[in-house]
Tab-separated table of C-alpha atoms in Angstrom:
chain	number	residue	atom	x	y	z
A	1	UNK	CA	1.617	14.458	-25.193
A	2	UNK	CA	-1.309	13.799	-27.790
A	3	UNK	CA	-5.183	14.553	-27.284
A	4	UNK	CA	-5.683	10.866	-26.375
A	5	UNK	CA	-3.404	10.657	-22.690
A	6	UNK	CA	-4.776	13.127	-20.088
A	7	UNK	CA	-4.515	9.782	-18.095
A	8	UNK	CA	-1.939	6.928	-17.806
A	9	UNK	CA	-3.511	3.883	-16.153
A	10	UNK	CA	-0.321	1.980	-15.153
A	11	UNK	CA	-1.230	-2.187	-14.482
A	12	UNK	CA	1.380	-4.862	-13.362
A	13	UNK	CA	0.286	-8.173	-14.795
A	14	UNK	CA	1.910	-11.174	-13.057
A	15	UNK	CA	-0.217	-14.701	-14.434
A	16	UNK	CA	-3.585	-12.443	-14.266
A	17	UNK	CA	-5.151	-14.377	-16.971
A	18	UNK	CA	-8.764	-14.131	-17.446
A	19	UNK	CA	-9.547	-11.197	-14.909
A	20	UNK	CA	-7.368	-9.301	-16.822
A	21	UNK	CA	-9.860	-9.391	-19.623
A	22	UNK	CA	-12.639	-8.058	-17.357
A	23	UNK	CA	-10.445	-5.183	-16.293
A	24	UNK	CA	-9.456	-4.581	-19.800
A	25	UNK	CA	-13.355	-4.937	-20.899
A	26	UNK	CA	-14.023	-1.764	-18.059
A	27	UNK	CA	-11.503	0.023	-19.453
A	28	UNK	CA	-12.456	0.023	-23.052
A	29	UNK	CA	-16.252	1.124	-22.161
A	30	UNK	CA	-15.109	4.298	-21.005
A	31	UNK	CA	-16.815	7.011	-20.996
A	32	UNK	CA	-14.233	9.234	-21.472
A	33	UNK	CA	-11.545	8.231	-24.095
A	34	UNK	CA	-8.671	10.283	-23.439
A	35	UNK	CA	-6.164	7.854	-21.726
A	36	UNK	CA	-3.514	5.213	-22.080
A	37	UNK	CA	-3.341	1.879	-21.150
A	38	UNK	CA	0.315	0.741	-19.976
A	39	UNK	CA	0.414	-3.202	-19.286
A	40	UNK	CA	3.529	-4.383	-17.431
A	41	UNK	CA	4.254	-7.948	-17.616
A	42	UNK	CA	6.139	-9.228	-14.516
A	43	UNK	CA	7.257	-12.291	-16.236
A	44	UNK	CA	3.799	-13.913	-16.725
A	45	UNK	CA	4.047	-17.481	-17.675
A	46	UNK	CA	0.280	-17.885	-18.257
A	47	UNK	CA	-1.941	-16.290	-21.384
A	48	UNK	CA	-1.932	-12.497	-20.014
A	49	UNK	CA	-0.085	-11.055	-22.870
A	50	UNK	CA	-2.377	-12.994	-25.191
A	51	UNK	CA	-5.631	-11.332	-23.859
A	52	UNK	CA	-3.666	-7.741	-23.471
A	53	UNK	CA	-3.379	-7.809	-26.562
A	54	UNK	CA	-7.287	-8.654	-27.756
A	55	UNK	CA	-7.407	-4.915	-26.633
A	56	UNK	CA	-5.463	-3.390	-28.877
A	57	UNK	CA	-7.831	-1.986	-31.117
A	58	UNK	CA	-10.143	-1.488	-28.426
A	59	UNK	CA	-8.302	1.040	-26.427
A	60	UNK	CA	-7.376	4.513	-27.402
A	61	UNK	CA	-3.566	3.700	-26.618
A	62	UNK	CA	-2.419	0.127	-25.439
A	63	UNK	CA	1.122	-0.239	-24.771
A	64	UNK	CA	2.514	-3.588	-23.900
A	65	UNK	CA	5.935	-3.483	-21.689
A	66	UNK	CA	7.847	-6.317	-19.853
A	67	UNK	CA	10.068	-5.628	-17.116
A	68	UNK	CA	12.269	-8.583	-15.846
A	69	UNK	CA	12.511	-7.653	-12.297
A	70	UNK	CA	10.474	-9.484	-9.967
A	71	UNK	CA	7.719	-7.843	-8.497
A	72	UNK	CA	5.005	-5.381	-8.679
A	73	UNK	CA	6.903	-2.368	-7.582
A	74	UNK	CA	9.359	-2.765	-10.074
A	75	UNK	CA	7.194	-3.221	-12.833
A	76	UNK	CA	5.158	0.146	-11.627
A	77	UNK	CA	8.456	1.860	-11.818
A	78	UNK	CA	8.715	1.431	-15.406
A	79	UNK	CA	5.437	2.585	-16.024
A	80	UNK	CA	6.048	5.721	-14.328
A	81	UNK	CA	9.251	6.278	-16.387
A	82	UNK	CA	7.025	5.234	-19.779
A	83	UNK	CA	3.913	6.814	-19.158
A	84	UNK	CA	3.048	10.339	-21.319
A	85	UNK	CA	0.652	11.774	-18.979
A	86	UNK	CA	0.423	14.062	-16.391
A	87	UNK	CA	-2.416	12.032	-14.122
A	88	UNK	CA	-1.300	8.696	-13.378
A	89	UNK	CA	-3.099	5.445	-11.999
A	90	UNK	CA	-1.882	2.552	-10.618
A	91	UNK	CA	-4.778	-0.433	-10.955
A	92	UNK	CA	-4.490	-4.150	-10.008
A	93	UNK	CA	-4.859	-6.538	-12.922
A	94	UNK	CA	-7.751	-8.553	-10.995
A	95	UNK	CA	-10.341	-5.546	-10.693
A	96	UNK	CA	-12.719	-3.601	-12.234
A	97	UNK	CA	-13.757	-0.052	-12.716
A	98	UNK	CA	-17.297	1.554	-13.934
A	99	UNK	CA	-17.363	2.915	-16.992
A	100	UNK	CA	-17.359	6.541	-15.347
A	101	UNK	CA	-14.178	5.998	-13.726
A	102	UNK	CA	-12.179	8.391	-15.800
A	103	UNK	CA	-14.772	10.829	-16.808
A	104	UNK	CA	-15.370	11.716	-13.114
A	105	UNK	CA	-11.890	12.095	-12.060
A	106	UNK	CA	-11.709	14.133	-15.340
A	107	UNK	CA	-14.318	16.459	-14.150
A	108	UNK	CA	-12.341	16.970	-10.790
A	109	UNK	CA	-8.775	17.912	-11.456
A	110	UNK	CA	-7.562	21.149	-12.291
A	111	UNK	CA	-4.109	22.536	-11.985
A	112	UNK	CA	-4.996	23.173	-8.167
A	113	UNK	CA	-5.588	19.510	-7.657
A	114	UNK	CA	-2.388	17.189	-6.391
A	115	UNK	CA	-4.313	13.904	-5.785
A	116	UNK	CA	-7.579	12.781	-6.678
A	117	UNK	CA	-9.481	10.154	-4.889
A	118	UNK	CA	-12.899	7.874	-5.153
A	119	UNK	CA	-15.008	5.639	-3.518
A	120	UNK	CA	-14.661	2.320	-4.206
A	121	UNK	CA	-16.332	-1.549	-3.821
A	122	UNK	CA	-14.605	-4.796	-2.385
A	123	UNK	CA	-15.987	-7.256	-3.127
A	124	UNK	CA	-15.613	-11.400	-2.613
A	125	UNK	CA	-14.743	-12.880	-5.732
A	126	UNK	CA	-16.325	-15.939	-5.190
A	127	UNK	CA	-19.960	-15.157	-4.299
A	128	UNK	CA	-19.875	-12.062	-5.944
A	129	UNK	CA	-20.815	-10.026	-2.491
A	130	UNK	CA	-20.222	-6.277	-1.457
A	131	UNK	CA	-18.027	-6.928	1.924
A	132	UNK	CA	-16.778	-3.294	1.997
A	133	UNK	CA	-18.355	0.005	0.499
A	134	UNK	CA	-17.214	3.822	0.782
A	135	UNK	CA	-17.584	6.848	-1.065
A	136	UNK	CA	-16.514	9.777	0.938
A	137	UNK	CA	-20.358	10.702	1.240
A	138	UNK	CA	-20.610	14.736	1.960
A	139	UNK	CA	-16.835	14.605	1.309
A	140	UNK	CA	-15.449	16.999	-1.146
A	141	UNK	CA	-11.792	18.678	-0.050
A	142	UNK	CA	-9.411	17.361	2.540
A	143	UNK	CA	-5.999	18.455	3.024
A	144	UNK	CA	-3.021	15.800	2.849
A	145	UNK	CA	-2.368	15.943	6.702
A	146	UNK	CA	-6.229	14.774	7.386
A	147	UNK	CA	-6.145	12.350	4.857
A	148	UNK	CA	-2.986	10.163	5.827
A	149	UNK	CA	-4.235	10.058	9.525
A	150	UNK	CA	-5.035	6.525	8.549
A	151	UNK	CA	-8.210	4.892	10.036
A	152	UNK	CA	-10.002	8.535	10.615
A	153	UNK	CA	-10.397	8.402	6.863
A	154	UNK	CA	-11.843	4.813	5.412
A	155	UNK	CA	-11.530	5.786	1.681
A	156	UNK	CA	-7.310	6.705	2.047
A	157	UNK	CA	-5.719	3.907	3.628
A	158	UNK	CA	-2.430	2.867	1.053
A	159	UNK	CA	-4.896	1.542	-1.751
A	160	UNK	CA	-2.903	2.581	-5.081
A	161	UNK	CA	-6.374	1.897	-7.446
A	162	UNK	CA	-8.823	4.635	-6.234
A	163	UNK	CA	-6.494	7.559	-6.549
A	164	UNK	CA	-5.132	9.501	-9.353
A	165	UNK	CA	-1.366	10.721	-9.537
A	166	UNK	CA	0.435	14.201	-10.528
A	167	UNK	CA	3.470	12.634	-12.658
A	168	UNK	CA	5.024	15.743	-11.916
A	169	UNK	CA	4.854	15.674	-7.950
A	170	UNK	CA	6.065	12.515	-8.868
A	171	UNK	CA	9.259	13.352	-10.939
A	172	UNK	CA	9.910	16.575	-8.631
A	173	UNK	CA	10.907	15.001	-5.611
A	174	UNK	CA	11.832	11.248	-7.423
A	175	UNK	CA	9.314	9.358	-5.849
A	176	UNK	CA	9.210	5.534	-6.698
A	177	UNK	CA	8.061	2.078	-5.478
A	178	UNK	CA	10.861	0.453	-3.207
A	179	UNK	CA	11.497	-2.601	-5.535
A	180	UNK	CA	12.595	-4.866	-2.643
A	181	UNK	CA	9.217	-4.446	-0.899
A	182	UNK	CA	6.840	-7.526	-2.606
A	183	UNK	CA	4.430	-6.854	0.114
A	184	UNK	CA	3.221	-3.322	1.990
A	185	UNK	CA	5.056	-1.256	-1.249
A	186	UNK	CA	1.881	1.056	-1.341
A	187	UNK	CA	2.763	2.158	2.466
A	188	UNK	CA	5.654	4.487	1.534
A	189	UNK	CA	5.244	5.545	-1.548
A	190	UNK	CA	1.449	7.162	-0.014
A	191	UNK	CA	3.938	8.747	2.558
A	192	UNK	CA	6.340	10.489	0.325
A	193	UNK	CA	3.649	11.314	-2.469
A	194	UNK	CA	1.383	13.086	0.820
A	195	UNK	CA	4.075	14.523	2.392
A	196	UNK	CA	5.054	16.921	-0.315
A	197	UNK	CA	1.501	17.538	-1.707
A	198	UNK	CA	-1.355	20.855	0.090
A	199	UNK	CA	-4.273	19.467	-1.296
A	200	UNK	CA	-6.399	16.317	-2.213
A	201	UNK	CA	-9.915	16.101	-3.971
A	202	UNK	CA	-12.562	13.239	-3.369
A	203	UNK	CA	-15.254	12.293	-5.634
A	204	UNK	CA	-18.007	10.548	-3.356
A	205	UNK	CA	-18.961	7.913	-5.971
A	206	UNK	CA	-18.158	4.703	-5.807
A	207	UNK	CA	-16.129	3.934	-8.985
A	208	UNK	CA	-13.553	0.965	-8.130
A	209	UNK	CA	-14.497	-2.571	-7.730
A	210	UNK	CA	-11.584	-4.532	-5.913
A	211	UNK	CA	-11.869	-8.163	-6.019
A	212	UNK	CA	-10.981	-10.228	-2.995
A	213	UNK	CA	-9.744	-13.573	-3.508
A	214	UNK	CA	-9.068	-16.858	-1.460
A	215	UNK	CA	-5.726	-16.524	-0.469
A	216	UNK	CA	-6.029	-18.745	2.110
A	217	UNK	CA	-3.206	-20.692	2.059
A	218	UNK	CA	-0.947	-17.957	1.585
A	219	UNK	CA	-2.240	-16.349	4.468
A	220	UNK	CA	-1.181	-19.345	6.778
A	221	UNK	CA	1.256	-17.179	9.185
A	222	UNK	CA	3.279	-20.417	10.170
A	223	UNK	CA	4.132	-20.560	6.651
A	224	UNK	CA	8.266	-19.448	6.010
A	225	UNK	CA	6.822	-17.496	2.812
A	226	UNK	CA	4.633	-15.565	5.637
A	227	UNK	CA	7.780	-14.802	7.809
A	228	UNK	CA	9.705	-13.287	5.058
A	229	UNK	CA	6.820	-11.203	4.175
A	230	UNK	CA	6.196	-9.758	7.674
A	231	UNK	CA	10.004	-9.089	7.822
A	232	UNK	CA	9.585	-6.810	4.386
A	233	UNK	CA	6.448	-5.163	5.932
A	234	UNK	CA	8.621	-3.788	8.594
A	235	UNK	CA	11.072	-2.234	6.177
A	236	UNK	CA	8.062	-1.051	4.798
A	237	UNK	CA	7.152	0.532	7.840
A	238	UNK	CA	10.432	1.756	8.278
A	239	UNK	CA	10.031	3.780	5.301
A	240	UNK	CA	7.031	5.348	6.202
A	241	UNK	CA	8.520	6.837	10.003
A	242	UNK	CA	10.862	8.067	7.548
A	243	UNK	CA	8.550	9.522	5.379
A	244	UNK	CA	6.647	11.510	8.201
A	245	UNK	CA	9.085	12.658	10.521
A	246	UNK	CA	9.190	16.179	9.538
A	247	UNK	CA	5.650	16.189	8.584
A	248	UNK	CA	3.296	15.282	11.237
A	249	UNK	CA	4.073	13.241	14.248
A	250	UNK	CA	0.641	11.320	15.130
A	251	UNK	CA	0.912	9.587	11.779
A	252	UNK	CA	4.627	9.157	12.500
A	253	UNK	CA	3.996	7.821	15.654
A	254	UNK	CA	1.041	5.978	14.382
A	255	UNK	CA	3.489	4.083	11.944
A	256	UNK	CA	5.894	3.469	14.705
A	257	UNK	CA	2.908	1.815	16.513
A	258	UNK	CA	2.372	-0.379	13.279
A	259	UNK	CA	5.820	-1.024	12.962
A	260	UNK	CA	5.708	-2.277	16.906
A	261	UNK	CA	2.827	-4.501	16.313
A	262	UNK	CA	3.630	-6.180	13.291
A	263	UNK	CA	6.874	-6.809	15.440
A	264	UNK	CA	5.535	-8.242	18.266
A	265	UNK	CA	3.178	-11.328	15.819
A	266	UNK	CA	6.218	-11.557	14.034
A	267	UNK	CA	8.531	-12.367	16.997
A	268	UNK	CA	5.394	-14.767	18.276
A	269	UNK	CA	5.088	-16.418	15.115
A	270	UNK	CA	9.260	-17.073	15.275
A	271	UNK	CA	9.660	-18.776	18.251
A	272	UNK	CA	6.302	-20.803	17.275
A	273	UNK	CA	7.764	-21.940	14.482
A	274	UNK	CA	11.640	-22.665	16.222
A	275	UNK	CA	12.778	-19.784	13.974
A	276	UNK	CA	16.743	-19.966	14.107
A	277	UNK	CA	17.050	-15.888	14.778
A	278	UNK	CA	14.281	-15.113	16.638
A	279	UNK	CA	16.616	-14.105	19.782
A	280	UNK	CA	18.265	-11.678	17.351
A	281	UNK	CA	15.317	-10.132	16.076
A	282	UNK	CA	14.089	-10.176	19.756
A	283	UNK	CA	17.596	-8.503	20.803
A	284	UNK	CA	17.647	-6.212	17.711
A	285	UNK	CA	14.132	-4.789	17.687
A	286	UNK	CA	14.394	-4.569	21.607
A	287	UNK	CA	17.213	-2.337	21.454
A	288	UNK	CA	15.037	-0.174	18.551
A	289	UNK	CA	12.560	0.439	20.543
A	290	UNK	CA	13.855	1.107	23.849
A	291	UNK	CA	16.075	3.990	21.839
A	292	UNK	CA	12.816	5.279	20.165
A	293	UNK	CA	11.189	5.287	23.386
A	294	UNK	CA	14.040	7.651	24.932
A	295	UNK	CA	13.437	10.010	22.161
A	296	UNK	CA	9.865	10.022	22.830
A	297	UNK	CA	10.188	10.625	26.793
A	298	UNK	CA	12.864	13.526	26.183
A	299	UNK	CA	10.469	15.045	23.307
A	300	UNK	CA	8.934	18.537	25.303
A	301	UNK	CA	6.523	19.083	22.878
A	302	UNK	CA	4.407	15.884	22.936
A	303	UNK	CA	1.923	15.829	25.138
A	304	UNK	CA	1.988	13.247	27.901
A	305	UNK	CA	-1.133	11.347	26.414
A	306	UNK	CA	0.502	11.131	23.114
A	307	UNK	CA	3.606	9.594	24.743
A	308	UNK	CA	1.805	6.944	27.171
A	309	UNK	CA	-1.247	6.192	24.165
A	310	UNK	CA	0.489	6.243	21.367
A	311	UNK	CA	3.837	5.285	21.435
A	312	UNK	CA	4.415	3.913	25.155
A	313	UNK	CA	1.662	1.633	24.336
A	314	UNK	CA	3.557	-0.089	21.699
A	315	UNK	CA	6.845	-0.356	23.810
A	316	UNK	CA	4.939	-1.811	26.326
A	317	UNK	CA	3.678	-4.596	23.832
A	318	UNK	CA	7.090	-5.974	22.450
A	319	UNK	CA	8.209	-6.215	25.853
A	320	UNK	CA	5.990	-7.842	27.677
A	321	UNK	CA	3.344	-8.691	25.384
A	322	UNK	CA	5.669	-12.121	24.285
A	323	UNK	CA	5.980	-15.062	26.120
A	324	UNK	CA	9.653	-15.184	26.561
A	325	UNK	CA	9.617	-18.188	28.848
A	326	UNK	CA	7.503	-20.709	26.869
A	327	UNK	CA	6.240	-21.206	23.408
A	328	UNK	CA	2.661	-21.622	22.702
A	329	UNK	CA	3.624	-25.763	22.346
A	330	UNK	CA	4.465	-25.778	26.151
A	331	UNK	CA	7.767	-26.170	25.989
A	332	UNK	CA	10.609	-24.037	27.338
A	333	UNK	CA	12.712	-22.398	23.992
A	334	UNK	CA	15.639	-20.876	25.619
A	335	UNK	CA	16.582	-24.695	26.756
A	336	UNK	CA	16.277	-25.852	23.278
A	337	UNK	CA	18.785	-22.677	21.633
């Protein structure tokens, strides 16, 4: 390792075009100047490399890197195998940080420190406006099992850009991005990065800007592109009860919950749509869950408000929280199968 890559920032660049010159513009008013740049091109078909590589004398280290696989996962995965640091970062393409970004994570992390994390913006792309802001205000220390409680803690969630990576951790127990996973990839790889980790350090300075954008019509959940994705974020989910079954069982039975949910629209949003396996899904998932409730009824060291709120809650949902009998058109489905 040289003088110049205490940091790898690790960026996936799929037809990013000219937001990746503002991220790239952050970047190179650093602060602090001991980093790398890795840029990943996920088969870009637009003028991304082009404006990468504007930066190349304008960045301490700039390495461009093309991985054929589709996806952002996979193209994170060779980062992590390329990158020379110890710290790593994992930004989005389409954002922006402040020019203090590195220098206060560099102030931070010692050899006690696993993760590092800061407070960050989002912010509509559009008209420019703050819709989100948190920066662990009066924060300073939390351990892992606090921090992946999702929802108790606003500034953890599964965002990948406002935290900073031990390569190490990383290599030690062979943690990567699961490449099929185009959506909710963040979700597990949190898990199994937290799981094995005692301690996490927040800055309470807002140092991210994430950009939202109109995504409208890919958010259009009749659309089959939709379907496919919700069927992935299970898997993702899947992953994640996996990930936390040993470790601590709210957040494993708060992922079971999320797995539940995102079942139930997704079993809705099949028979809306006529969707030619919906009674296996319905059949499949029914069968998952009644097993996983078992578990959860035998389990003596739950509590009996853990059982009936959290989990119980959820069963209750994908079975009677679908209209079997009719679909929302008014019709009856079974008679049409």
């Amino acid at each position: 390792m040289t003088n110049v890559e205490k940091f790898s920032l690790i960026i996936p660049v799929y037809n990013a075009g000219d937001r990746l010159r503002a991220m790239l513009t952050s970047l190179s008013a650093q602060t602090y100047k001991q980093f790398e740049v890795l840029i990943v091109d996920n088969n870009s078909t637009d003028h991304s490399i082009a404006i990468a590589k504007e930066f190349i004398d304008k960045l301490p280290v700039l390495t461009i890197l093309s991985e054929s696989k589709q996806g952002s996962a996979a193209a994170r995965n060779l980062g992590i195998e390329r990158a020379t640091s110890e710290w790593l970062f994992f930004l989005d393409a389409d954002d922006q940080v402040e020019n203090t970004f590195l220098e206060e994570f560099a102030k931070v992390i010692d050899e006690t420190v696993e993760v590092a994390i800061c407070g960050y913006n989002r912010i509509e792309y559009g008209t420019k406006q703050i819709v989100m802001s948190f920066k662990n205000d009066g924060l300073e220390e939390l351990n892992p099992q606090a921090t992946i409680q999702v929802g108790k803690f606003p500034s953890y969630h599964a965002y990948l850009w406002n935290k900073c990576f031990r390569k190490s951790i990383i290599e030690k127990f062979r943690i990567r991005f699961h490449e099929e996973l185009i959506v909710a990839q963040d979700w597990p790889f949190h898990m199994e990065y937290f799981t094995k980790i005692q301690s996490v350090k927040l800055i309470n300075k807002i140092l991210y800007h994430y950009y939202i954008y109109d995504k409208s019509a890919s958010r259009n959940r009749l659309s089959p592109g939709f379907r496919e994705k919700d069927l992935l974020r299970d898997r993702a989910f899947q992953y994640c009860v996996e990930a936390t079954d040993d470790f601590d069982k709210k957040t494993n039975l708060y992922f079971k919950n999320l797995q539940i949910v995102n079942r139930m629209r997704l079993l809705k949003d099949m028979k809306r749509t006529d969707y030619a396996e919906f009674r296996f899904y319905l059949n499949k998932w029914r069968n998952n869950q009644t097993k996983a409730f078992l578990d959860i009824f035998r389990d003596a060291e739950m509590s009996f408000n853990d059982k009936v709120l959290t989990y119980c809650s959820g069963l209750i949902f994908i079975w009677s929280g679908i209209d079997l009998k009719r679909s929302s058109k008014g019709y009856k489905f079974f008679e049409r199968c």
